[in-house]
Short mmCIF file of C-alpha atoms in Angstrom, two decimals:
data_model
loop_
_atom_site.label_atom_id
_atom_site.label_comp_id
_atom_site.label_asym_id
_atom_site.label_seq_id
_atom_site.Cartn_x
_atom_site.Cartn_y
_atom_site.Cartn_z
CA UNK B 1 0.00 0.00 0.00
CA UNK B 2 2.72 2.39 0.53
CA UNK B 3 4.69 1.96 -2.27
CA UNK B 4 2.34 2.80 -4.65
CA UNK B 5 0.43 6.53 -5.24
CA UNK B 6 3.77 8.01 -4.76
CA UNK B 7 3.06 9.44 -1.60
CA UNK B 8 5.98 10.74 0.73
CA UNK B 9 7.03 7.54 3.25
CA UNK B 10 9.19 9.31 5.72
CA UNK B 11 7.13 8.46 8.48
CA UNK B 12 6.65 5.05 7.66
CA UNK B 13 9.42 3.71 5.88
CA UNK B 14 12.34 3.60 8.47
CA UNK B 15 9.55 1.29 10.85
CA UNK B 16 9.16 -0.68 8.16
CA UNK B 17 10.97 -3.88 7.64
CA UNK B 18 14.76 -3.66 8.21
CA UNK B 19 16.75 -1.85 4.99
CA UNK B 20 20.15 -4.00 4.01
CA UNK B 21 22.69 -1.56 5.43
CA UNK B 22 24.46 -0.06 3.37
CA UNK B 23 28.29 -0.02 1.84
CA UNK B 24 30.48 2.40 3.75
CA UNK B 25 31.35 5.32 1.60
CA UNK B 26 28.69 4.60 -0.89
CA UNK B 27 27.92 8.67 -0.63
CA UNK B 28 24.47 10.00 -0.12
CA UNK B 29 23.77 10.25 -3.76
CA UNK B 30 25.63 13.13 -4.12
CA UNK B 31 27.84 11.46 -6.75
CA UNK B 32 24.96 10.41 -8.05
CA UNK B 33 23.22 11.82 -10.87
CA UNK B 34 21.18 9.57 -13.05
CA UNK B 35 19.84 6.54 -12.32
CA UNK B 36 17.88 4.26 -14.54
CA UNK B 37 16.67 0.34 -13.85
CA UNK B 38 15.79 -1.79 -16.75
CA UNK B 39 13.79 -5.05 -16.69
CA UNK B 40 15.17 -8.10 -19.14
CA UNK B 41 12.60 -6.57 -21.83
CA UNK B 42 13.21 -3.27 -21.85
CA UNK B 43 10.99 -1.61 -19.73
CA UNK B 44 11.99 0.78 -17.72
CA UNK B 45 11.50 0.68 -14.41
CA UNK B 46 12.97 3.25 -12.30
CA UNK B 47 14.45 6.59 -13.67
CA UNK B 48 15.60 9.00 -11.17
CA UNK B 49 17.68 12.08 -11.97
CA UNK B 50 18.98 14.43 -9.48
CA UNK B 51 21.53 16.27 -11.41
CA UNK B 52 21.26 16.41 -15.09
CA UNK B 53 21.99 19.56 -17.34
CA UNK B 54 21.24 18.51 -20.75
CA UNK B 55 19.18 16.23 -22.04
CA UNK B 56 19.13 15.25 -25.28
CA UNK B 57 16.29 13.45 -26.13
CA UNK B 58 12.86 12.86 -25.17
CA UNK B 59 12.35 10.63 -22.02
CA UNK B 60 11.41 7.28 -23.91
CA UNK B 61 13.95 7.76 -26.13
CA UNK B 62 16.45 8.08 -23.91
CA UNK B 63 15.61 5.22 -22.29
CA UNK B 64 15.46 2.90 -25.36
CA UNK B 65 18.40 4.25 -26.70
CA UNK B 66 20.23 3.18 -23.42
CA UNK B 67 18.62 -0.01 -23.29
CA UNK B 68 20.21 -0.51 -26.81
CA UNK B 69 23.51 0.61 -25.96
CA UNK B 70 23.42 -1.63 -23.22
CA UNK B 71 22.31 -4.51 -25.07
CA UNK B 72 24.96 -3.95 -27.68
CA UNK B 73 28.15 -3.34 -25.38
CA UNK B 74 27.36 -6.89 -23.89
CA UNK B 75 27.17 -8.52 -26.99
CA UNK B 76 30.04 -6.48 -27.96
CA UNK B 77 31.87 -7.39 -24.59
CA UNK B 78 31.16 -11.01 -25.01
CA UNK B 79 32.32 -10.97 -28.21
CA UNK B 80 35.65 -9.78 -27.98
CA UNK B 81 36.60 -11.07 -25.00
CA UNK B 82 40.17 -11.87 -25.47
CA UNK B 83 40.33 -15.08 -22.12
CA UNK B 84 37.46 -17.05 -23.69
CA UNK B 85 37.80 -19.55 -26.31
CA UNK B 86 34.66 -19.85 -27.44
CA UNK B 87 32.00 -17.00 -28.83
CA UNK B 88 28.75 -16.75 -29.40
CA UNK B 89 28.01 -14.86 -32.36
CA UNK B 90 27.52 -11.12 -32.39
CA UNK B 91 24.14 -10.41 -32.14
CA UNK B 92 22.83 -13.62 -30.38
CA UNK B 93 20.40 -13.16 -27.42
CA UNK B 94 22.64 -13.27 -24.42
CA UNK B 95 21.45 -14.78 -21.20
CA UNK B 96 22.46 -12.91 -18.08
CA UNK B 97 25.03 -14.67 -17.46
CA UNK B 98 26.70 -15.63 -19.99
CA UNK B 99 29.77 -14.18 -21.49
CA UNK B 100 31.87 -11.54 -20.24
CA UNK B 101 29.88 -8.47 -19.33
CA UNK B 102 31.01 -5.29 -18.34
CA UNK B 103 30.40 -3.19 -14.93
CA UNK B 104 31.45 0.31 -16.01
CA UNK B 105 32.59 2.69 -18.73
CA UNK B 106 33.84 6.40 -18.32
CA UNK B 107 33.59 8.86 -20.52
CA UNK B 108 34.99 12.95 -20.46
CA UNK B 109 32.01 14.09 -19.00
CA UNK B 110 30.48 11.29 -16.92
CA UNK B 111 30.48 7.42 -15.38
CA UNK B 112 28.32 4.43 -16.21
CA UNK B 113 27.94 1.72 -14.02
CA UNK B 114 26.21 -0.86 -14.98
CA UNK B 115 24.86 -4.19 -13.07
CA UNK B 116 22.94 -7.37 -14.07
CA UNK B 117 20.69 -9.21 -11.69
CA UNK B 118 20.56 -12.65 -13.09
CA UNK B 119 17.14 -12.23 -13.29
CA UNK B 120 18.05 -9.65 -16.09
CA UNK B 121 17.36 -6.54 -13.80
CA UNK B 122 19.87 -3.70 -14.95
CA UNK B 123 20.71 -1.39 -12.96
CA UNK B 124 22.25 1.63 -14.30
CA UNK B 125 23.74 4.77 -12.43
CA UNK B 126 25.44 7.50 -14.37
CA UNK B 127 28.17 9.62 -12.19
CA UNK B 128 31.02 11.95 -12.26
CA UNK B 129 33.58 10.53 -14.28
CA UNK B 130 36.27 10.10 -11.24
CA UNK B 131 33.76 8.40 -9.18
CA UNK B 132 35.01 4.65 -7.91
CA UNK B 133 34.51 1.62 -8.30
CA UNK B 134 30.30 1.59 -7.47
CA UNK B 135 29.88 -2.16 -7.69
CA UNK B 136 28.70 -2.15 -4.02
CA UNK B 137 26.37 0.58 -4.40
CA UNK B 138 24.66 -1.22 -7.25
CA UNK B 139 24.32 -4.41 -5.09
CA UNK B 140 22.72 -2.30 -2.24
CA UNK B 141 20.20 -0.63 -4.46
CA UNK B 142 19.33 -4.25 -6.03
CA UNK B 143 18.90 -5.46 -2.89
CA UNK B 144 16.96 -2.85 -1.63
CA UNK B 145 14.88 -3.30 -4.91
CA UNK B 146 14.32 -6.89 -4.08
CA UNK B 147 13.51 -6.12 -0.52
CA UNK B 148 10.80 -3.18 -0.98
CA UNK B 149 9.79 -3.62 -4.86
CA UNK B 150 9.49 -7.54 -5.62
CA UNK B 151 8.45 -8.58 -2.26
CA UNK B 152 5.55 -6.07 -2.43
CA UNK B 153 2.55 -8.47 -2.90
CA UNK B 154 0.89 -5.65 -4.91
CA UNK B 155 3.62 -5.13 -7.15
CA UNK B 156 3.01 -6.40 -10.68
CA UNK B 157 6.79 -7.45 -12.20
CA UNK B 158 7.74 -5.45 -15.59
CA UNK B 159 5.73 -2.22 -14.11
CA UNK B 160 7.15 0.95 -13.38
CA UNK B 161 8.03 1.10 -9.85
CA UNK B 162 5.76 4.18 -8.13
CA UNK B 163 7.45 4.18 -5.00
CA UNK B 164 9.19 7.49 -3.88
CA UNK B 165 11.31 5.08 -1.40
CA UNK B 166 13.42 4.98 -3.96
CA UNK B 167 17.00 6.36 -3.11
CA UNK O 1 35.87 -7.57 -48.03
CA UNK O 2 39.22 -8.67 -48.68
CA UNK O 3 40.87 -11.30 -46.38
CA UNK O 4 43.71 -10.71 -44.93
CA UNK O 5 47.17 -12.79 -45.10
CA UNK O 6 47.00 -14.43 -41.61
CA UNK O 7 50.13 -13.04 -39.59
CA UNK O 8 52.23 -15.56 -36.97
CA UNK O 9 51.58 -13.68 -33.53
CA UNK O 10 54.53 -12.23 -31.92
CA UNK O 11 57.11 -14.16 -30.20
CA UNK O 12 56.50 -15.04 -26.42
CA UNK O 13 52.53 -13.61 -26.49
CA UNK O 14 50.66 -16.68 -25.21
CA UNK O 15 47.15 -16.66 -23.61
CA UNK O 16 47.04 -16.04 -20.09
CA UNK O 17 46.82 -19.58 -19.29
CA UNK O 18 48.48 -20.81 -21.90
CA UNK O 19 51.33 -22.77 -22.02
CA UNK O 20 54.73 -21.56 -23.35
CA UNK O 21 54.85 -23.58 -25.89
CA UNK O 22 54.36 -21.60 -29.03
CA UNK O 23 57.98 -19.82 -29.19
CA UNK O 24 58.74 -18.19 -32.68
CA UNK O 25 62.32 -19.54 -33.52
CA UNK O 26 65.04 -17.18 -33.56
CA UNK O 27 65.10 -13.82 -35.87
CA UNK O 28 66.97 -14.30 -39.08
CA UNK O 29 70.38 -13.24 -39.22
CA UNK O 30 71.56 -9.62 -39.88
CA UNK O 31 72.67 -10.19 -43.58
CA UNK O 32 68.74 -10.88 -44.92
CA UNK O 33 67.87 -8.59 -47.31
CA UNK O 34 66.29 -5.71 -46.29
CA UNK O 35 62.89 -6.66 -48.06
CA UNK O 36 61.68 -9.30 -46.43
CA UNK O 37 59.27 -8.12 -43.06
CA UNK O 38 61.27 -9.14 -40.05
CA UNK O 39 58.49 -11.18 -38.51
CA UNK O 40 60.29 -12.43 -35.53
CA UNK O 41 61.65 -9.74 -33.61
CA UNK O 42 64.52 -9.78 -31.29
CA UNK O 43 63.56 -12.12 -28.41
CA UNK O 44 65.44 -10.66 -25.14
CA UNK O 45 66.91 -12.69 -22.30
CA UNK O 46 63.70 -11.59 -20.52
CA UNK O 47 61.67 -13.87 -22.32
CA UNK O 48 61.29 -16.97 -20.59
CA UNK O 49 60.39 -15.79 -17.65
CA UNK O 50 57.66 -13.16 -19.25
CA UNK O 51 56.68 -16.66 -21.07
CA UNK O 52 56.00 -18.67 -17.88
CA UNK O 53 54.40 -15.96 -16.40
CA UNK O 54 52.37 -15.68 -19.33
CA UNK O 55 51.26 -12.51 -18.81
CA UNK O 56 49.79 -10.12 -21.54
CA UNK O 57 50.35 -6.54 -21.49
CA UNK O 58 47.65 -5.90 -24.28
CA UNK O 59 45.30 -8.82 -26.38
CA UNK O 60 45.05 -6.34 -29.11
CA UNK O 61 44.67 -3.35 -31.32
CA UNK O 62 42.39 -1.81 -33.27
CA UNK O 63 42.16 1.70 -35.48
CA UNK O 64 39.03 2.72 -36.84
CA UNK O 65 39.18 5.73 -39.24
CA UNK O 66 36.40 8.58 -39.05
CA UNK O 67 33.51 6.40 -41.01
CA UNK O 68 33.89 3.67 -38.57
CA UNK O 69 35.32 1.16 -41.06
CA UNK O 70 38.91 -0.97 -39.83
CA UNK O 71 41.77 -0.04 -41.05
CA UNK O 72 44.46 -1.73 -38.65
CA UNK O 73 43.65 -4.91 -36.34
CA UNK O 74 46.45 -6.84 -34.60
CA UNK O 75 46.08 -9.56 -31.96
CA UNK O 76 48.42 -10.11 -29.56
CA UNK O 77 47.41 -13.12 -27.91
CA UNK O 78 43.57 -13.82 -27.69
CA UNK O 79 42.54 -16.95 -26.56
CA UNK O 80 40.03 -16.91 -28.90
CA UNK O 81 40.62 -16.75 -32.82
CA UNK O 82 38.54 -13.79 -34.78
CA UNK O 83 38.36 -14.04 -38.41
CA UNK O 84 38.65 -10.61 -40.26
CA UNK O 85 34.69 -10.63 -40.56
CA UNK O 86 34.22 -10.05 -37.11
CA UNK O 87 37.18 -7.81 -36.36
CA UNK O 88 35.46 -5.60 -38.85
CA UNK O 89 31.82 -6.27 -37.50
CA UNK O 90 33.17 -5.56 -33.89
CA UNK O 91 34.97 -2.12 -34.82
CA UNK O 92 31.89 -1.10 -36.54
CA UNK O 93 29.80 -1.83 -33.38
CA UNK O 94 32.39 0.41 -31.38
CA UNK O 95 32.01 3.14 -33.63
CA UNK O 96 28.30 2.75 -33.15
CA UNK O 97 28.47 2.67 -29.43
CA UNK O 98 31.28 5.13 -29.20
CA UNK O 99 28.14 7.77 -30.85
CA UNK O 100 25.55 6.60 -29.11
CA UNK O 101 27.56 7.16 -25.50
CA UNK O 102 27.82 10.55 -26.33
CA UNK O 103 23.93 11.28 -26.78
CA UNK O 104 23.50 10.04 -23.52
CA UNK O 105 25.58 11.99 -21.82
CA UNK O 106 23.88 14.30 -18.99
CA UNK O 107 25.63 16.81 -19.12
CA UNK O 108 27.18 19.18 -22.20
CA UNK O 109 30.91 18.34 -23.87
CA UNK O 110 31.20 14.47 -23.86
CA UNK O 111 33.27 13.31 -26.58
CA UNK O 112 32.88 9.57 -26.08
CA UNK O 113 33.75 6.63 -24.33
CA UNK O 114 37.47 6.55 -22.89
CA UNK O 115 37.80 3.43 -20.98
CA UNK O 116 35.05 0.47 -20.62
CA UNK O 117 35.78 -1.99 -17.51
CA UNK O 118 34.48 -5.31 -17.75
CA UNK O 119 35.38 -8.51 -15.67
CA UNK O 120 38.11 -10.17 -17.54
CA UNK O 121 39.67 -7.35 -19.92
CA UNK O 122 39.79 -3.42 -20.14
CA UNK O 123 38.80 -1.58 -23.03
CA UNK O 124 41.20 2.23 -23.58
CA UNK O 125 40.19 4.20 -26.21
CA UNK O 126 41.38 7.19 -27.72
CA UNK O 127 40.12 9.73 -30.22
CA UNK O 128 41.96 11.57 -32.62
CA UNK O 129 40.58 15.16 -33.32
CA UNK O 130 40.33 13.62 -37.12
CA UNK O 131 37.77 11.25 -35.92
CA UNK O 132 40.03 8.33 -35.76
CA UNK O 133 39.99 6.06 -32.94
CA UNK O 134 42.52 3.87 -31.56
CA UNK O 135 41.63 1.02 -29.02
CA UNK O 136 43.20 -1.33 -26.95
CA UNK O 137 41.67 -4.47 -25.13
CA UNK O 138 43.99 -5.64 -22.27
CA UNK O 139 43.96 -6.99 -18.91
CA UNK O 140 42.25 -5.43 -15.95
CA UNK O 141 43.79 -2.82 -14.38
CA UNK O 142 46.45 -2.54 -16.68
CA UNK O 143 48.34 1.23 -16.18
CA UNK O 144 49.66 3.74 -18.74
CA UNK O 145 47.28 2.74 -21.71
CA UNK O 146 46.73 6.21 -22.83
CA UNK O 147 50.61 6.67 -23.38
CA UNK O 148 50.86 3.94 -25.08
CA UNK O 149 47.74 5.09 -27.48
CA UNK O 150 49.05 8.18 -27.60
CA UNK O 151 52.56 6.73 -29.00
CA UNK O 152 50.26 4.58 -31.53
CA UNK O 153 48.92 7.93 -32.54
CA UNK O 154 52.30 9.01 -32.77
CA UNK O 155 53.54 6.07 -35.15
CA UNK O 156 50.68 6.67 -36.64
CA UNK O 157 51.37 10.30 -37.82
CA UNK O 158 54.52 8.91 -38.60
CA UNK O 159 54.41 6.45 -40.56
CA UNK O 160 51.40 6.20 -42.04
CA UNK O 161 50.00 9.53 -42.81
CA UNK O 162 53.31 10.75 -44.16
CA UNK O 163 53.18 7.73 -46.16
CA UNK O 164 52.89 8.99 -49.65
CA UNK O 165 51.44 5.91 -51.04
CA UNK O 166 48.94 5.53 -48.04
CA UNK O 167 45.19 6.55 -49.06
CA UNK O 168 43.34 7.76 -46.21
CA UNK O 169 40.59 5.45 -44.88
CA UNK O 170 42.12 2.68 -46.20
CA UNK O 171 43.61 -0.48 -44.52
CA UNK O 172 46.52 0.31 -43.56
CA UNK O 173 49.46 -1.57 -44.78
CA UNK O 174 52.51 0.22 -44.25
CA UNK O 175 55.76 -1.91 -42.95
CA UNK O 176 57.02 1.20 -40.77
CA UNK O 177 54.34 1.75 -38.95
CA UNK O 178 54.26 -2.39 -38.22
CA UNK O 179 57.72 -2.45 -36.96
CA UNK O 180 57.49 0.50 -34.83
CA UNK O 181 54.71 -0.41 -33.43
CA UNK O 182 55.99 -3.93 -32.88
CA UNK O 183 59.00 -2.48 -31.19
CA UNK O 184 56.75 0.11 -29.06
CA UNK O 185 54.48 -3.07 -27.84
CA UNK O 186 57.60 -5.29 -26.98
CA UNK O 187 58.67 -2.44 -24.88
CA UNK O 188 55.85 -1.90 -23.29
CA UNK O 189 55.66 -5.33 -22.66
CA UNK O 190 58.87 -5.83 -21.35
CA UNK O 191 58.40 -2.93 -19.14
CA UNK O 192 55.52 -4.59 -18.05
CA UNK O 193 56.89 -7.87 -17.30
CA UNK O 194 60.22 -6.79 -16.51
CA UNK O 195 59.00 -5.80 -12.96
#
């Protein structure tokens, strides 16, 4: 009931059932700036920004053309991955496991890091370009997801989340 | 598109697991005329050991020129084998991705991707202000990849673009520029290794 409407949970939340603590030096989500989650079809789930300047496109756009790059730089990644013997060929449907994926990629201006439940939940969260290693802080927002989002008996899986719990 | 002649990998490059057992035999003597490519370069008495290790500085090389179409691919020790069709498929896809990156970008001034971490290699690339892009798959957390693109950039002015014969946004096929940058990649890899 309280995840969806979008209401404002400050009251409630923190009684609620115990949050996975989090990472030490994760940052408040001042690093933070974009952050998108993506279910194994494409459907976007989640799309918070706190910080973004320009933006290029229209919302859906955006977020299929980031689905696609996505999809591509795995099949690019498993593709020319130089310790495996054996590859699939470019262009197959990857599972979520399967070949070498990758976790981040920097540009000039700012930091993806990317994450793959093996259900095939991505997790995306676009930084500052000198921002570390945010492996951890992907894991604590999945498992935050899997604590509030799928264990919600009213959510229905490959909808967009409503919740304003969201970090 | 045309195939390419398949070249012998360099001397003392084996997979990261590999066995050292696919040493290039010695480098032919200094009287052999000048025209024949000297394939096998000088192996140093640093070798063996950089053999056993069996470490890999970088897996390979690729330049793209400003349409996205290959013009230079060398391996340096894959485990896997890529025929030239998927070299060129793969460089395409870059290109592709290497745009796309910059549409997302949230804020104003991004001019690409520069380095893509996954779990078993690391991906440095560098742009030319021509468009042309020069990347480098190695091993995780290798160091000083953007000196050595910038050097490739270097050889690359060098050798190939002073080249009179050399068309632009062609395959490049210059000898120069493949034994400098033979000599600039055993260097680097000795440096490496050498530690």
């Amino acid at each position: 009931m309280q995840f969806f409407g979008g209401s404002s949970l400050t009251s409630v939340a923190p009684e609620s059932s115990p949050a996975p603590a989090a990472p030490p030096g994760t940052g408040t989500g001042s690093n933070a700036q974009v952050i998108y989650v993506f279910n194994r079809n494409g459907v976007c789930l989640l799309y918070r920004e706190w910080h973004r300047p320009l933006r290029t496109l229209a919302r859906n756009q955006d977020q299929k053309l980031m689905f696609g790059l996505l999809f591509s730089l795995r099949s690019f990644t498993a593709k020319i991955d130089p310790t495996s013997t054996e590859h699939a060929n470019l262009g197959a449907p990857l599972l979520p496991g399967q070949g070498c994926s990758f976790h981040s990629f920097k540009t000039n201006t700012y930091k993806l890091n990317y994450m793959e439940s093996p259900s095939g939940i991505k997790l995306i969260l676009l930084t500052h370009p000198r921002t570390g290693d945010q492996r951890d802080a992907l894991k604590h927002i999945y498992s935050l997801y899997v604590e509030y989002v799928v264990k919600n008996p009213l959510y229905a899986p490959g909808s967009p989340i409503k919740s304003s719990h969201a970090k | 598109r045309r195939g390419r002649p398949a070249r012998p990998k360099e001397p003392g490059f084996s997979a990261a697991a590999g066995p050292p057992a696919n040493l290039q035999p010695a480098p032919p003597p200094p009287g052999a005329a000048p025209l024949c490519r000297p394939r096998n370069l000088a192996v140093n008495s640093a070798q063996p050991s950089a053999v056993a290790m069996g470490t890999v500085a970088i897996y390979s090389l690729f330049i793209i020129n400003k349409s996205g179409g290959l013009i230079y691919y060398k391996d340096y020790g894959s485990a896997g084998r890529m025929d030239t069709n998927d070299s060129l498929r793969l460089a395409s896809l870059w290109h592709s991705m290497h745009a796309i990156s910059q549409q997302l970008s949230p804020t104003t001034g991004c001019t690409g991707i520069d380095l893509l971490q996954a779990h078993n290699f690391d991906l440095h690339c560098f742009q030319s202000l021509t468009g042309t892009k020069f990347f480098v798959v190695c091993e995780t957390g290798a160091q000083n990849m953007e000196i050595l693109l910038k050097t490739i950039y270097e050889l690359y002015t060098e050798f190939v673009l002073k080249n009179p014969f050399y068309e632009m946004e062609m395959p490049i096929r210059c000898e120069l520029f493949d034994l400098n940058l033979a000599q600039v990649i055993q260097k680097d890899r000795v440096a490496l290794l050498g530690r």
